[in-house]
Coordinates of C-alpha atoms and ligand atoms in Angstrom, one line a residue:
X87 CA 41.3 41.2 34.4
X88 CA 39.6 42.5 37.6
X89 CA 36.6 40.5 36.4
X90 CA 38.8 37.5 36.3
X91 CA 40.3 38.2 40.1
X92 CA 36.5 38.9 41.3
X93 CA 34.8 35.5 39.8
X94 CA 38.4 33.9 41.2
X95 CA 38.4 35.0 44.9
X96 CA 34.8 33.8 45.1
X97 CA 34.9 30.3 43.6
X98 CA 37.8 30.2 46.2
X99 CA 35.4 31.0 48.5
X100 CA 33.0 28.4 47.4
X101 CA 36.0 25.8 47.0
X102 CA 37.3 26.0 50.3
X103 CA 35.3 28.5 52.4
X104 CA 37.3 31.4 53.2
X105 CA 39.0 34.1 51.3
X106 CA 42.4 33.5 49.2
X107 CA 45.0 34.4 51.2
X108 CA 46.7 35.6 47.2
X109 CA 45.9 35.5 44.3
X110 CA 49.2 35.5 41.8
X111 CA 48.8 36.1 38.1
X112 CA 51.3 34.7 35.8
X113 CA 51.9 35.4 32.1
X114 CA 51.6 33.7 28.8
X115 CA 54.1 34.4 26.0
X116 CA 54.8 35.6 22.2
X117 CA 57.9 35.4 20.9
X118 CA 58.4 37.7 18.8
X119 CA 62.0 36.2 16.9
X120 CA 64.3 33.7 17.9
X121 CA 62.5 30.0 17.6
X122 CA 64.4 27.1 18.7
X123 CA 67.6 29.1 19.2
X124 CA 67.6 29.0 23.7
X125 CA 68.3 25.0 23.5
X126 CA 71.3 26.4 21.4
X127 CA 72.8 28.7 23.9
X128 CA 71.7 31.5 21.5
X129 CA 69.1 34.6 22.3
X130 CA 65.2 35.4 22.0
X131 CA 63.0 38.3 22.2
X132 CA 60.0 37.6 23.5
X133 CA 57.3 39.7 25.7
X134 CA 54.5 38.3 28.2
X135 CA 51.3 39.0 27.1
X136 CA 47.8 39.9 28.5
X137 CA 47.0 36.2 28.5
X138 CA 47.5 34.8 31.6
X139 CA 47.2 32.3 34.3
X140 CA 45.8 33.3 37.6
X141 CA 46.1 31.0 41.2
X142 CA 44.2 31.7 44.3
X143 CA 45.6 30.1 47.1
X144 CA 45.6 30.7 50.9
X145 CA 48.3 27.7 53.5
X146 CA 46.8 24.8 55.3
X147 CA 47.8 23.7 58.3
X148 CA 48.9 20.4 57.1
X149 CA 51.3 19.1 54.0
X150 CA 48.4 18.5 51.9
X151 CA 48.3 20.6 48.6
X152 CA 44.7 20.6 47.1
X153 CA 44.5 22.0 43.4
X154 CA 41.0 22.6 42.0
X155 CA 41.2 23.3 38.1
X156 CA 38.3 25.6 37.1
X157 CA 39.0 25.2 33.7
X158 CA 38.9 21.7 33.6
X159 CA 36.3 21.4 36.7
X160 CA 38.3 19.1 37.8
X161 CA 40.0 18.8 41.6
X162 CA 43.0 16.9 42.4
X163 CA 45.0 17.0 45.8
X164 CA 48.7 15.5 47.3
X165 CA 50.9 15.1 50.3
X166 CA 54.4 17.3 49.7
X167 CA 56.1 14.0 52.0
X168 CA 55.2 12.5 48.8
X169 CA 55.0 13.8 45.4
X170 CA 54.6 11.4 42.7
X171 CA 52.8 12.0 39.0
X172 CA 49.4 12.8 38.5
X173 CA 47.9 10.1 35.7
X174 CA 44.9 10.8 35.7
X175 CA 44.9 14.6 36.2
X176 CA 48.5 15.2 34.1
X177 CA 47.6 19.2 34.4
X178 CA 48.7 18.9 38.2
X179 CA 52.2 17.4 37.0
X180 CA 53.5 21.0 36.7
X181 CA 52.6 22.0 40.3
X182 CA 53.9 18.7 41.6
X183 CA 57.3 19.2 39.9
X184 CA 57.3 22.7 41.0
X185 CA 57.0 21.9 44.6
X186 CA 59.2 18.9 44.5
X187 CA 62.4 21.0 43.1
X188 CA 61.4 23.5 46.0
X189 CA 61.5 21.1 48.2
X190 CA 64.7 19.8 46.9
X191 CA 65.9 23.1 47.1
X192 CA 65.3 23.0 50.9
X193 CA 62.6 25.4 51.2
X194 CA 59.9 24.7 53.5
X195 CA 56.4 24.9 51.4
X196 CA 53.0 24.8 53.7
X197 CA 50.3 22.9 52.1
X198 CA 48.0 24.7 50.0
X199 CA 44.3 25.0 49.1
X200 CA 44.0 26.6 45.2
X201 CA 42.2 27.4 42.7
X202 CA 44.0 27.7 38.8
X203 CA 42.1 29.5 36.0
X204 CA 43.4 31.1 32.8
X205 CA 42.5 32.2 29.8
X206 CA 45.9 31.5 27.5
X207 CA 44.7 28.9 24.9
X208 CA 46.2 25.5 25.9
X209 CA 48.3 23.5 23.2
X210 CA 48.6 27.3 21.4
X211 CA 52.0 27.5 21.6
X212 CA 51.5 30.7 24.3
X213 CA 53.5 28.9 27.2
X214 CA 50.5 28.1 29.6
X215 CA 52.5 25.5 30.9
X216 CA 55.5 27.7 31.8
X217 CA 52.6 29.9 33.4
X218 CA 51.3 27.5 35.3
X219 CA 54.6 26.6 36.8
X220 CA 55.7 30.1 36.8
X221 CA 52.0 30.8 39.1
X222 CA 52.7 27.8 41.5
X223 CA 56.2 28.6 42.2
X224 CA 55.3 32.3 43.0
X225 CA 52.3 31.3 45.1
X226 CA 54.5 29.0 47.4
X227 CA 57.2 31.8 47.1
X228 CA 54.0 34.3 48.4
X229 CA 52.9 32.2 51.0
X230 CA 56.3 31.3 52.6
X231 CA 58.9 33.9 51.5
X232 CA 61.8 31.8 51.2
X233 CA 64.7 34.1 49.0
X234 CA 64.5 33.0 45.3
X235 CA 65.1 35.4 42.7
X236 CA 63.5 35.5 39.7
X237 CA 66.2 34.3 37.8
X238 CA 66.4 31.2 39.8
X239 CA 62.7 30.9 40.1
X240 CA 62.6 30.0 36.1
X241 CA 65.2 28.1 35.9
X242 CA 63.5 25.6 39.0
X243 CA 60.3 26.0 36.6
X244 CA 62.1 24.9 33.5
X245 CA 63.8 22.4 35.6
X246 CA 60.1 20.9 37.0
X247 CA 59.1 20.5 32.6
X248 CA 62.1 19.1 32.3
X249 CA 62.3 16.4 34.8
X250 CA 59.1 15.8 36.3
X251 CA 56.8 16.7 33.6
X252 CA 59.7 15.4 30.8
X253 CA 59.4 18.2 28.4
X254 CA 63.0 19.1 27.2
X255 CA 62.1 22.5 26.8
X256 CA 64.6 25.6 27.0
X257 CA 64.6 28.3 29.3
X258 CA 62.6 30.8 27.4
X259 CA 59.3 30.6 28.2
X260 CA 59.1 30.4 32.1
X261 CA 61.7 33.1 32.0
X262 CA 59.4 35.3 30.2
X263 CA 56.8 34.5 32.2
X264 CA 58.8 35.6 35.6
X265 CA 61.0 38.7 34.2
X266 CA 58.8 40.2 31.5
X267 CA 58.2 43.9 31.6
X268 CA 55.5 45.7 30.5
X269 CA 55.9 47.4 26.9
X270 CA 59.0 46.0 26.2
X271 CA 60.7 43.0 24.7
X272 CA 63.2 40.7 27.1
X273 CA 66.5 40.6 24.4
X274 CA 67.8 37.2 26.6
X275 CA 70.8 35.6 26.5
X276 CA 69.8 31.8 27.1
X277 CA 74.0 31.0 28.1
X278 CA 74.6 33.9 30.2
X279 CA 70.9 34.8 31.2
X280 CA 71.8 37.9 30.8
X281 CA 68.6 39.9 30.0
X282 CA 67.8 44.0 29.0
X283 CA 64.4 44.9 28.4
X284 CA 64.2 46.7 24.9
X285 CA 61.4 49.4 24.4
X286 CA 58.5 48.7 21.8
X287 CA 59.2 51.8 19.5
X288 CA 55.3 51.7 18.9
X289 CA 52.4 53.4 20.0
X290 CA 49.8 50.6 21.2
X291 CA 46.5 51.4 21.5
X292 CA 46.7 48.7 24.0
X293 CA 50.2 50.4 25.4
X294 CA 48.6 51.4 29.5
X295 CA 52.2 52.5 30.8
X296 CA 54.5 55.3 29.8
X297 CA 58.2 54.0 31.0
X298 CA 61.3 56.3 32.2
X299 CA 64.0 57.0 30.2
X300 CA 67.0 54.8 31.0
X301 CA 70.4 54.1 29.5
X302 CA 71.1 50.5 29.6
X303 CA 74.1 48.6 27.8
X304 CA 73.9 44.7 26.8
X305 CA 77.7 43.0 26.2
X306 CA 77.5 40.2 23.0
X307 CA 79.8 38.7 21.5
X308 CA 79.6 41.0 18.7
X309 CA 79.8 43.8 20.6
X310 CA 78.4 46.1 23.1
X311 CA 75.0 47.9 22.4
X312 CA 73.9 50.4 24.4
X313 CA 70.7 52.4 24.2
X314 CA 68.3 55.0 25.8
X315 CA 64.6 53.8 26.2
X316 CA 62.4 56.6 25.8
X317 CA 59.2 55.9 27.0
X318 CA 55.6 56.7 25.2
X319 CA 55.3 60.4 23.9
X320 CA 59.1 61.3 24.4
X321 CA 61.9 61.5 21.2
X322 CA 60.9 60.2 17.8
X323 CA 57.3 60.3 17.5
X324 CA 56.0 56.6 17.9
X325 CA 53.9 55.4 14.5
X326 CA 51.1 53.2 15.9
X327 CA 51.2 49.3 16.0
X328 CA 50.3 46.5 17.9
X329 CA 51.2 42.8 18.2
X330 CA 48.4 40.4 16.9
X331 CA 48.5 36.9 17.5
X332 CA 46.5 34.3 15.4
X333 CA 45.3 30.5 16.8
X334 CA 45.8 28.6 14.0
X335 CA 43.0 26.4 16.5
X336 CA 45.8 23.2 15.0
X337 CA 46.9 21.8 18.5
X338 CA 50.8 20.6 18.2
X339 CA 50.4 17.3 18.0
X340 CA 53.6 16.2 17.2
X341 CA 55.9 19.1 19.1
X342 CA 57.1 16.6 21.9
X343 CA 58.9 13.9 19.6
X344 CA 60.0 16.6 16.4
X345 CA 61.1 19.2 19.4
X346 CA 63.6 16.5 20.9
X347 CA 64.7 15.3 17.2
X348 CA 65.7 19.2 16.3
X349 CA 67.4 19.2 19.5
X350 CA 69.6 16.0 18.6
X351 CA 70.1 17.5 15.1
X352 CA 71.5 20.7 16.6
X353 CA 73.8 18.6 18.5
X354 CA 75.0 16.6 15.9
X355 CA 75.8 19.6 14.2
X356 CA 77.7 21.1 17.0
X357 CA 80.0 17.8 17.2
X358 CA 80.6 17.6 13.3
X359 CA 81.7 21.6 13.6
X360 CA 83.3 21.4 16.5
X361 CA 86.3 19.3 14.5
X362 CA 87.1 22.6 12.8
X363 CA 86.1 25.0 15.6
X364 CA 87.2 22.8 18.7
X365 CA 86.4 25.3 21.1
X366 CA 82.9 26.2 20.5
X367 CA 80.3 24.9 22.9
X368 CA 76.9 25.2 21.5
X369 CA 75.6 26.6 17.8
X370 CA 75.7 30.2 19.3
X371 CA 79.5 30.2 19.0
X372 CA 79.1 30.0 15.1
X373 CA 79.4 32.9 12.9
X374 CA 77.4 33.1 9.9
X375 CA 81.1 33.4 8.0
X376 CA 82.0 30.0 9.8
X377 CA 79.1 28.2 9.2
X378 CA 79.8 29.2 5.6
X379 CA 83.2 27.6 5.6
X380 CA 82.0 24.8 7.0
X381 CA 78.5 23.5 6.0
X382 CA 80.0 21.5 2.9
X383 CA 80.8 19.1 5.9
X384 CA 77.5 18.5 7.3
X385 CA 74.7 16.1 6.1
X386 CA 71.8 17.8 4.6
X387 CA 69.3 17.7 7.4
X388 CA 71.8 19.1 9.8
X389 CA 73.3 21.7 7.8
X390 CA 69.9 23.5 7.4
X391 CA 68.7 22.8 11.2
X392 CA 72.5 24.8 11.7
X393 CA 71.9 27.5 9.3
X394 CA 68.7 28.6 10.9
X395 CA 70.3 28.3 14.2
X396 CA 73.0 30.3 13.2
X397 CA 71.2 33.1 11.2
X398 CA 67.9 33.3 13.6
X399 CA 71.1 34.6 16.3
X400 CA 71.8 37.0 14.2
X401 CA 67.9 38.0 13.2
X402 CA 67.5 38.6 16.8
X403 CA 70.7 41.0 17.2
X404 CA 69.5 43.0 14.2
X405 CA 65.5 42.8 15.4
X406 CA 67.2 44.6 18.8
X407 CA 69.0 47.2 16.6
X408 CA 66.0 47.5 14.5
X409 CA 64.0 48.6 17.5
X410 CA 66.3 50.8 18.3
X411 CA 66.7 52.6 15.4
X412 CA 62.6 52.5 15.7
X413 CA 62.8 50.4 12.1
X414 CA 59.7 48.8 12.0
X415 CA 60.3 47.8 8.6
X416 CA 63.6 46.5 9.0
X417 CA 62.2 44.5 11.9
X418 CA 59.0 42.9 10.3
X419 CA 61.6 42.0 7.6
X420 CA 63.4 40.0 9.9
X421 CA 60.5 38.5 11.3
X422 CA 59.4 37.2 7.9
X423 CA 62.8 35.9 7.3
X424 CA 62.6 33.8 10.8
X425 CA 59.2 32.2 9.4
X426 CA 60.7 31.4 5.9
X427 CA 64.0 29.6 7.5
X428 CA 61.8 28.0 10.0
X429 CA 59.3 26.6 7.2
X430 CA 62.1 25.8 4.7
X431 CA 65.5 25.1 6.9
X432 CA 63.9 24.0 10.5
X433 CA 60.6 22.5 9.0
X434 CA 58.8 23.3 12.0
X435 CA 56.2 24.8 10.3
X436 CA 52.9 23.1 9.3
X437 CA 50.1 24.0 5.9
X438 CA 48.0 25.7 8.5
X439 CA 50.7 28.0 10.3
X440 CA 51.8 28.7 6.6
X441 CA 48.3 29.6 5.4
X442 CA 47.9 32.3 8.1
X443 CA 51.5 34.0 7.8
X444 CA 50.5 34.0 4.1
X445 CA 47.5 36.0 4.6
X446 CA 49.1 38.3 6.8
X447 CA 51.7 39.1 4.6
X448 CA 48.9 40.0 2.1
X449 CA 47.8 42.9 4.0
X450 CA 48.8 46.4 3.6
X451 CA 50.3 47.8 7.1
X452 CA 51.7 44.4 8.2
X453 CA 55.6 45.0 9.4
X454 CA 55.5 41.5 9.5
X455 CA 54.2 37.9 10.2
X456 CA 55.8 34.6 11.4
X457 CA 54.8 31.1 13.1
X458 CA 55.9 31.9 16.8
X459 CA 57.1 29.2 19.6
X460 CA 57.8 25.3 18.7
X461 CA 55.7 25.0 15.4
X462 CA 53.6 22.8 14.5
X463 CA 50.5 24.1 15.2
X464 CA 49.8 27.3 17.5
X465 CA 49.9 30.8 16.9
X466 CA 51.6 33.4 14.5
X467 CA 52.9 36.6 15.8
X468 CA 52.3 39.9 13.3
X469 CA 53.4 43.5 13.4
X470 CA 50.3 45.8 12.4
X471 CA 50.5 49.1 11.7
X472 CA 47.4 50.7 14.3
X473 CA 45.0 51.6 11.2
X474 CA 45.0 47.9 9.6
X475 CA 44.2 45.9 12.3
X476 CA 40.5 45.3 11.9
X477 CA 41.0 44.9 7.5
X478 CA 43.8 42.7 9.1
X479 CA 41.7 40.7 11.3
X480 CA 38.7 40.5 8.6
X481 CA 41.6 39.2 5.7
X482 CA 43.2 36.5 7.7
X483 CA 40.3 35.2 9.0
X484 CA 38.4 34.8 5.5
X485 CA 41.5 33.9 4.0
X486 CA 42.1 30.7 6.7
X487 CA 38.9 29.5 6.8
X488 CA 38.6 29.5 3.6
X489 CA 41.6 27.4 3.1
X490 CA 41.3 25.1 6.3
X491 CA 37.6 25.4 6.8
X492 CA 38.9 26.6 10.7
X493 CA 37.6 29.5 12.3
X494 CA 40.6 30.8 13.9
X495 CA 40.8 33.2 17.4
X496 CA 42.3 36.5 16.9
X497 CA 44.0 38.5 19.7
X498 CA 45.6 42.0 20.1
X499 CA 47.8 41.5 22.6
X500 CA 49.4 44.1 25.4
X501 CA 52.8 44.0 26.5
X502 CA 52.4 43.6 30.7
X503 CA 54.9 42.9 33.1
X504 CA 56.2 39.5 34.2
X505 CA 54.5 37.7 37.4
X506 CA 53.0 39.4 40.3
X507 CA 50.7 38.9 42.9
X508 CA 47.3 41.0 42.1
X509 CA 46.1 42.7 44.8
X510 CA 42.9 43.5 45.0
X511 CA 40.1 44.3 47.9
X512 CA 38.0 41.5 48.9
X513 CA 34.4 43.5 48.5
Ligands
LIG681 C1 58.9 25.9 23.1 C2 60.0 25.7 24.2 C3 60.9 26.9 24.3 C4 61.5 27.2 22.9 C5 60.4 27.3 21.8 C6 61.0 27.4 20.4 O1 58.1 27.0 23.4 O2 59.3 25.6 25.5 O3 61.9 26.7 25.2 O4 62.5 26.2 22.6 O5 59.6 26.1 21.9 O6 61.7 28.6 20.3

């Protein structure tokens, strides 16, 4: 990372001619269960990762904002009196939308000379976008300290995907990307937005923070839990694990279109249920005993879009508990059975996603393997136990290749905190 910051700061330099005035980092995603259930009012544990977006950036004197992509080599600039989309460079859309809610929001942005580099695979299903909204919105946020908190800062991020760049995404992944915490999992509520960071019960050799204990109590439907998070070293002893996420290297072609077409499903589900349950509001208000009752009534393509809905709610309850009770297996259970309702109900898996989770669950010390974020492509998230990560990485690998003829990318991921600007000395 302080490589990254160093080789940032000085193409700043070279960009624009002075030093950044910040440099913010912002955090890709894994999710580690609850896919597709934040469009449906319903809850998701993910954690930001060590994969991240970083944006240099110093004010300008004038209402120009001047975006240099280093990735991309490519350098794009606009006026904030007029924002308009970006055809030819679509990778500045998220900025653009960023500022122009800001703006909307009254706040008064300077321009902005930056520079955006990050290493979170694009297309992987690891939320760069959300990061590189999440990045821009902080940077302004840095640079002119108007009062936004975090909370609010996602949602104007979600709201730029949604309306400017016209992604119909849900809240998740630019509010992991703001309120992530380092070594734990957010548990959010995507109605309430209520959100309680729940400890990793596992020793990472990648773990670089030993949190305080803390009682902390989380109100669902179902009832209150509570919990003490003991941090690395204290209470049960702590088997070692860590989370591994595989590149399937298949880029989601399809997500946009099949993304929106779940979401009608899931509303066309609500309203068909909602003639026996009048009152609920969104598929999170279903009980798996409900749905029971009352899936006779739905067509066939909707009833198993519901059931996963439904179920995946209650995966993620029980994934919290799991945790907890530091179950890994019980919790890498659970993950499997979120991949196996999201291949066979959802059908947002694809051969190649299928292939890898396959050869994870082949190894001995896997808790657990699933396809993580929209589908279709991207990244699996698994569970390792410490010792079988490199026969881990060395099956799956051969395995996947040998099937797809694909070398796929391999990472053991930290846990790190949300976004934050990274200070570091200029020599
Ligand atoms: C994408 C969206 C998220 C969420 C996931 C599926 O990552 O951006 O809001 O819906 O898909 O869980």
């Amino acid at each position: 990372m302080q490589d990254r910051i160093v080789d940032i700061r000085q193409k700043f330099e070279e960009s624009f001619g002075c030093q950044p005035t910040t440099v913010v980092r912002a955090p890709g995603r894994v999710n580690l269960i609850g896919e597709h259930t934040d469009y449906n009012d319903g809850y998701v544990l993910p954690v930001a990762i060590d994969l991240s977006i970083l944006m240099a950036a110093a004010p300008r004197p004038d209402r120009q904002v001047v975006l240099h992509a280093l990735d991309f080599e490519q350098r794009t600039e606009f006026s904030l009196d007029d924002i308009q989309h970006d055809a030819q460079y679509p990778w500045s859309d998220y900025q653009r939308g960023v500022a122009f809610f800001l703006q909307e929001r009254g706040f008064e942005l300077p321009g902005v000379n930056a520079v955006i580099s990050g290493d979170i695979p694009v297309g992987s299903g690891l939320s760069s976008s959300a990061a590189v909204e999440v990045a821009a919105a902080y940077t302004w946020q840095v640079l002119s300290g108007f009062p936004l908190s975090r909370v609010r800062l996602a949602l104007l991020c979600q709201q730029a995907e949604n309306e400017f760049v016209g992604m119909k995404c849900g809240i998740m992944d630019q509010f992991i990307s703001t309120l992530g915490q380092r070594d734990h999992a957010l548990l959010i509520d995507c109605r309430t937005l209520e959100h309680e960071a729940v400890n990793l019960p596992w020793r990472s050799s990648r773990t670089r923070s030993a949190p305080a204990e803390r009682e902390t109590s989380f109100a669902t439907p179902r009832g209150e839990f509570s919990s003490t998070r003991l941090g690395a070293g204290e209470g049960a002893p702590r088997p070692p694990a860590t989370i591994v996420v595989c590149d399937t290297m298949k880029r989601r072609g399809l997500v946009d279109s099949e993304y929106n077409a779940r979401r009608r499903e899931c509303e066309e589900g609500m309203r068909l249920l909602q003639k026996h349950l009048p009152r609920i509001k969104a598929l999170r208000d279903i009980s798996p005993a409900q749905f029971e009752r009352y899936q006779g009534d739905l067509p066939e393509v909707v009833r198993r879009r519901c059931r996963h809905i439904v179920y995946e709610n209650e995966r993620v309850l029980q994934s919290v508990e799991a945790l907890r009770g530091n179950d890994l297996a019980t919790f890498g259970r659970l993950m499997n059975d979120s991949h196996i309702s999201l291949r066979d109900d959802y059908q947002v898996s694809c051969q190649e996603l299928n292939v890898m989770v396959e050869a994870a669950w082949q190894v001995e010390g896997v808790y657990g393997s699933r396809l993580t974020g929209a589908g279709f492509g991207g990244c699996t998230v698994s569970l390792v136990a410490g010792e079988a990560v490199e026969p881990f990485r060395a099956h799956v690998a051969a395995e996947y290749q040998a099937a797809t003829g694909i070398e796929p990318q391999i990472y053991v991921c930290a846990v790190e905190d949300g976004v934050s600007e990274v200070l570091v000395s200029s020599s």
